[in-house]
Tab-separated table of C-alpha atoms in Angstrom:
chain	number	residue	atom	x	y	z
J	660	GLY	CA	-1.442	-3.221	-14.510
J	661	GLU	CA	-2.859	-0.251	-14.185
J	662	ASP	CA	-1.401	3.138	-13.958
J	663	VAL	CA	-1.490	5.425	-11.409
J	664	GLU	CA	0.524	8.561	-11.690
J	665	GLN	CA	0.868	11.290	-8.499
J	666	SER	CA	3.787	14.236	-7.855
J	667	LEU	CA	6.681	12.749	-6.214
J	668	PHE	CA	6.818	15.971	-3.772
J	669	LEU	CA	5.338	19.063	-1.968
J	670	SER	CA	5.768	21.786	0.180
J	671	VAL	CA	3.615	23.574	1.976
J	672	ARG	CA	4.121	25.930	5.121
J	673	GLU	CA	2.053	24.858	8.825
J	674	GLY	CA	-1.301	25.856	8.523
J	675	ASP	CA	-2.182	26.194	4.895
J	676	SER	CA	-3.808	23.807	2.575
J	677	SER	CA	-2.353	21.032	1.145
J	678	VAL	CA	-3.951	19.497	-1.918
J	679	ILE	CA	-2.612	15.931	-3.434
J	680	ASN	CA	-3.208	14.920	-6.765
J	681	CYS	CA	-3.500	11.558	-8.443
J	682	THR	CA	-4.655	10.421	-12.001
J	683	TYR	CA	-5.752	7.434	-12.182
J	684	THR	CA	-6.823	5.314	-16.072
J	685	ASP	CA	-9.423	2.190	-15.108
J	686	SER	CA	-12.854	3.963	-15.246
J	687	SER	CA	-14.040	1.049	-13.844
J	688	SER	CA	-12.399	1.532	-10.055
J	689	THR	CA	-15.364	0.927	-7.846
J	690	TYR	CA	-13.332	2.023	-5.138
J	691	LEU	CA	-10.170	5.040	-4.247
J	692	TYR	CA	-7.895	5.380	-1.590
J	693	TRP	CA	-5.358	7.936	0.348
J	694	TYR	CA	-3.393	6.384	2.562
J	695	LYS	CA	-0.310	7.954	4.499
J	696	GLN	CA	3.163	5.974	4.933
J	697	GLU	CA	4.910	7.279	8.401
J	698	PRO	CA	8.723	6.945	8.212
J	699	GLY	CA	9.619	2.714	9.039
J	700	ALA	CA	5.419	2.630	9.038
J	701	GLY	CA	3.163	0.241	7.319
J	702	LEU	CA	-0.207	2.121	5.343
J	703	GLN	CA	-2.619	3.645	6.886
J	704	LEU	CA	-5.892	4.274	5.300
J	705	LEU	CA	-6.594	7.703	5.745
J	706	THR	CA	-10.558	7.360	3.214
J	707	TYR	CA	-11.593	6.568	0.560
J	708	ILE	CA	-14.421	7.549	-2.143
J	709	PHE	CA	-16.673	5.484	-3.968
J	710	SER	CA	-16.642	5.733	-7.851
J	711	ASN	CA	-20.107	7.026	-7.392
J	712	MET	CA	-19.288	9.402	-4.933
J	713	ASP	CA	-17.768	13.536	-6.435
J	714	MET	CA	-16.636	14.683	-3.099
J	715	LYS	CA	-16.095	13.064	0.524
J	716	GLN	CA	-15.034	14.982	3.540
J	717	ASP	CA	-13.700	14.031	6.990
J	718	GLN	CA	-12.753	16.313	9.437
J	719	ARG	CA	-9.565	18.378	7.341
J	720	LEU	CA	-9.661	15.551	5.317
J	721	THR	CA	-11.336	16.812	1.842
J	722	VAL	CA	-11.695	14.013	-1.585
J	723	LEU	CA	-13.034	15.010	-4.685
J	724	LEU	CA	-12.973	12.747	-7.415
J	725	ASN	CA	-13.743	13.505	-11.132
J	726	LYS	CA	-14.644	10.291	-13.054
J	727	LYS	CA	-14.703	11.955	-16.248
J	728	ASP	CA	-10.611	13.215	-16.373
J	729	LYS	CA	-10.071	10.433	-14.227
J	730	HIS	CA	-8.982	13.147	-11.139
J	731	LEU	CA	-8.228	12.197	-7.425
J	732	SER	CA	-6.912	15.104	-5.199
J	733	LEU	CA	-6.799	15.107	-1.655
J	734	ARG	CA	-7.534	18.216	0.054
J	735	ILE	CA	-6.031	18.918	3.443
J	736	ALA	CA	-7.062	21.613	5.441
J	737	ASP	CA	-4.679	23.675	8.370
J	738	THR	CA	-1.327	20.962	7.611
J	739	GLN	CA	0.273	20.321	10.300
J	740	THR	CA	3.832	18.916	11.032
J	741	GLY	CA	2.459	15.332	12.348
J	742	ASP	CA	0.813	15.636	8.610
J	743	SER	CA	4.205	15.140	7.501
J	744	ALA	CA	4.986	11.899	5.340
J	745	ILE	CA	4.537	10.142	1.828
J	746	TYR	CA	0.600	9.961	0.649
J	747	PHE	CA	-0.136	7.599	-1.944
J	748	CYS	CA	-3.471	6.974	-3.795
J	749	ALA	CA	-4.732	3.763	-5.523
J	750	GLU	CA	-7.520	2.267	-7.393
J	751	SER	CA	-9.254	-1.215	-6.735
J	752	PRO	CA	-11.056	-2.181	-9.238
J	753	THR	CA	-12.793	-4.993	-7.039
J	754	GLY	CA	-12.245	-3.900	-3.638
J	755	ASN	CA	-8.921	-6.416	-3.033
J	756	GLN	CA	-6.193	-6.050	-5.382
J	757	PHE	CA	-4.801	-2.284	-4.755
J	758	TYR	CA	-2.859	-0.040	-8.054
J	759	PHE	CA	-1.035	2.312	-6.214
J	760	GLY	CA	0.660	5.689	-7.080
J	761	THR	CA	4.580	6.397	-7.025
J	762	GLY	CA	3.972	8.922	-3.562
J	763	THR	CA	4.039	12.340	-3.361
J	764	SER	CA	6.008	13.145	-0.002
J	765	LEU	CA	4.353	15.618	2.237
J	766	THR	CA	6.960	18.151	3.486
J	767	VAL	CA	5.029	20.824	5.876
J	768	ILE	CA	7.310	23.952	7.011
J	769	PRO	CA	6.933	25.257	10.079
L	141	GLY	CA	-9.483	-1.689	14.643
L	142	ALA	CA	-7.970	-4.659	12.734
L	143	VAL	CA	-4.070	-5.228	13.058
L	144	VAL	CA	-1.908	-6.858	10.908
L	145	SER	CA	1.935	-7.426	11.680
L	146	GLN	CA	4.739	-8.359	10.032
L	147	HIS	CA	8.219	-9.680	11.281
L	148	PRO	CA	10.992	-8.925	11.112
L	149	SER	CA	11.326	-5.435	10.705
L	150	TRP	CA	13.901	-5.081	8.897
L	151	VAL	CA	16.307	-7.700	7.894
L	152	ILE	CA	20.059	-8.108	6.522
L	153	CYS	CA	20.853	-11.213	4.704
L	154	LYS	CA	24.059	-11.879	2.821
L	155	SER	CA	24.190	-12.190	-1.105
L	156	GLY	CA	23.272	-15.947	-1.785
L	157	THR	CA	21.196	-17.322	1.076
L	158	SER	CA	17.141	-17.274	1.859
L	159	VAL	CA	15.162	-14.937	3.799
L	160	LYS	CA	11.972	-15.539	5.481
L	161	ILE	CA	8.980	-12.233	6.158
L	162	GLU	CA	6.330	-13.453	8.605
L	163	CYS	CA	3.010	-11.471	8.151
L	164	ARG	CA	0.419	-12.223	10.898
L	165	SER	CA	-3.233	-10.736	11.563
L	166	LEU	CA	-4.213	-10.415	15.412
L	167	ASP	CA	-7.742	-9.908	16.094
L	168	PHE	CA	-9.683	-11.686	12.695
L	169	GLN	CA	-9.412	-14.620	10.220
L	170	ALA	CA	-7.411	-13.924	7.181
L	171	THR	CA	-8.663	-15.594	4.090
L	172	THR	CA	-7.118	-13.364	1.609
L	173	MET	CA	-3.346	-11.804	1.948
L	174	PHE	CA	-0.842	-9.523	-0.376
L	175	TRP	CA	1.795	-9.327	-0.262
L	176	TYR	CA	3.827	-6.194	-2.081
L	177	ARG	CA	6.891	-4.197	-2.815
L	178	GLN	CA	8.162	-1.171	-3.011
L	179	PHE	CA	11.752	0.407	-4.710
L	180	PRO	CA	12.276	3.827	-3.767
L	181	LYS	CA	10.614	6.457	-5.365
L	182	GLN	CA	8.559	3.775	-6.189
L	183	SER	CA	4.752	2.553	-6.217
L	184	LEU	CA	3.939	-0.161	-4.100
L	185	MET	CA	3.347	-3.621	-6.800
L	186	LEU	CA	1.272	-5.649	-5.965
L	187	MET	CA	3.151	-9.152	-5.659
L	188	ALA	CA	0.955	-12.234	-4.961
L	189	THR	CA	-2.505	-12.708	-3.684
L	190	SER	CA	-3.113	-15.803	-1.792
L	191	ASN	CA	-5.870	-17.159	-0.389
L	192	GLU	CA	-5.429	-19.741	2.070
L	193	GLY	CA	-5.047	-22.827	1.791
L	194	SER	CA	-4.577	-22.100	-1.479
L	195	LYS	CA	-1.064	-21.982	-4.261
L	196	ALA	CA	-0.530	-18.770	-4.469
L	197	THR	CA	-1.866	-16.520	-7.816
L	198	TYR	CA	1.633	-14.203	-8.698
L	199	GLU	CA	1.326	-10.942	-10.391
L	200	GLN	CA	3.080	-11.538	-14.651
L	201	GLY	CA	6.796	-10.870	-13.653
L	202	VAL	CA	7.008	-12.209	-10.458
L	203	GLU	CA	9.285	-15.192	-10.256
L	204	LYS	CA	6.759	-17.970	-8.277
L	205	ASP	CA	10.062	-19.782	-7.889
L	206	LYS	CA	12.282	-16.911	-5.835
L	207	PHE	CA	9.433	-15.572	-3.723
L	208	LEU	CA	7.461	-18.049	-2.437
L	209	ILE	CA	4.641	-17.565	-0.164
L	210	ASN	CA	2.437	-19.732	1.849
L	211	HIS	CA	-0.479	-18.905	3.592
L	212	ALA	CA	-1.445	-22.493	5.281
L	213	SER	CA	-3.234	-20.709	8.234
L	214	LEU	CA	-6.026	-18.087	8.483
L	215	THR	CA	-3.647	-15.777	10.294
L	216	LEU	CA	-0.508	-15.854	8.998
L	217	SER	CA	1.582	-15.484	5.566
L	218	THR	CA	5.168	-16.145	5.069
L	219	LEU	CA	6.738	-14.616	2.127
L	220	THR	CA	10.898	-16.577	1.408
L	221	VAL	CA	13.643	-15.280	-0.516
L	222	THR	CA	15.442	-17.454	-1.576
L	223	SER	CA	18.778	-17.174	-3.316
L	224	ALA	CA	18.321	-12.878	-1.869
L	225	HIS	CA	20.550	-11.254	-4.726
L	226	PRO	CA	21.979	-7.127	-3.959
L	227	GLU	CA	18.083	-6.476	-6.831
L	228	ASP	CA	15.752	-7.405	-4.113
L	229	SER	CA	16.800	-5.305	-1.594
L	230	SER	CA	13.544	-3.548	-0.708
L	231	PHE	CA	10.734	-2.903	1.551
L	232	TYR	CA	8.429	-5.515	1.014
L	233	ILE	CA	4.496	-4.840	3.643
L	234	CYS	CA	1.529	-7.889	3.297
L	235	SER	CA	-1.874	-6.813	4.030
L	236	ALA	CA	-4.629	-8.817	4.473
L	237	ARG	CA	-8.627	-8.763	4.534
L	238	GLY	CA	-10.936	-11.660	5.506
L	239	VAL	CA	-13.289	-12.585	8.753
L	240	GLY	CA	-13.955	-9.936	11.463
L	241	SER	CA	-11.602	-7.470	9.082
L	242	GLY	CA	-15.115	-5.844	8.375
L	243	ASN	CA	-14.570	-6.170	4.889
L	244	THR	CA	-11.222	-3.896	5.058
L	245	ILE	CA	-7.905	-4.136	3.991
L	246	TYR	CA	-5.056	-3.907	6.121
L	247	PHE	CA	-1.563	-3.088	5.855
L	248	GLY	CA	1.517	-3.872	8.122
L	249	GLU	CA	4.324	-2.062	8.785
L	250	GLY	CA	6.580	-3.486	6.360
L	251	SER	CA	9.471	-5.004	6.048
L	252	TRP	CA	13.050	-3.524	4.421
L	253	LEU	CA	15.088	-6.132	3.487
L	254	THR	CA	18.734	-5.251	2.920
L	255	VAL	CA	20.673	-7.330	0.759
L	256	VAL	CA	24.350	-7.546	0.531
């Protein structure tokens, strides 16, 4: 299977920016995604980026893609306590099957 | 947006019994559904892919006789964990795509299974 790696934990102060990093192995992945999982809840699609893009911005979220290094990052500006959750990156070579990272647990300190 | 619902959210069963988890697409026809399993502090791992009316395709290492998947209608897929053991305790989550989902995959809320 594909390998998607993330660091397990990130802690930031409220109001600061959070940057969650992800590396993947399948260079043919067409779609790369970021999902948010709150306690006891399912996965919520935050944003996605096509492999022919370098950057995508959506309100407080900025996704950066470095295809050469197979590195994906999610920046959350002005992080709030409600942003505390587990964030998963995922790659999908076909748009059907997803390969997820281990998830990064983001803790926002008031 | 489209909604995928799982039931039950939490289930505890005795070792050796079978337990069924349902995944429903509430406002679109799910031609394809996916089942994932997530162990603590690990990633979600794809278990199987099911197309409506067809047999599920299982990922390598997933026992098809233990994890029975039925996708008999365009709005319902079920995962039955047969003869459950404590090591089957996990978070199971489904996703679906199809007609009316805008070609997007939507995930259910997940189901926590504890086998005692």
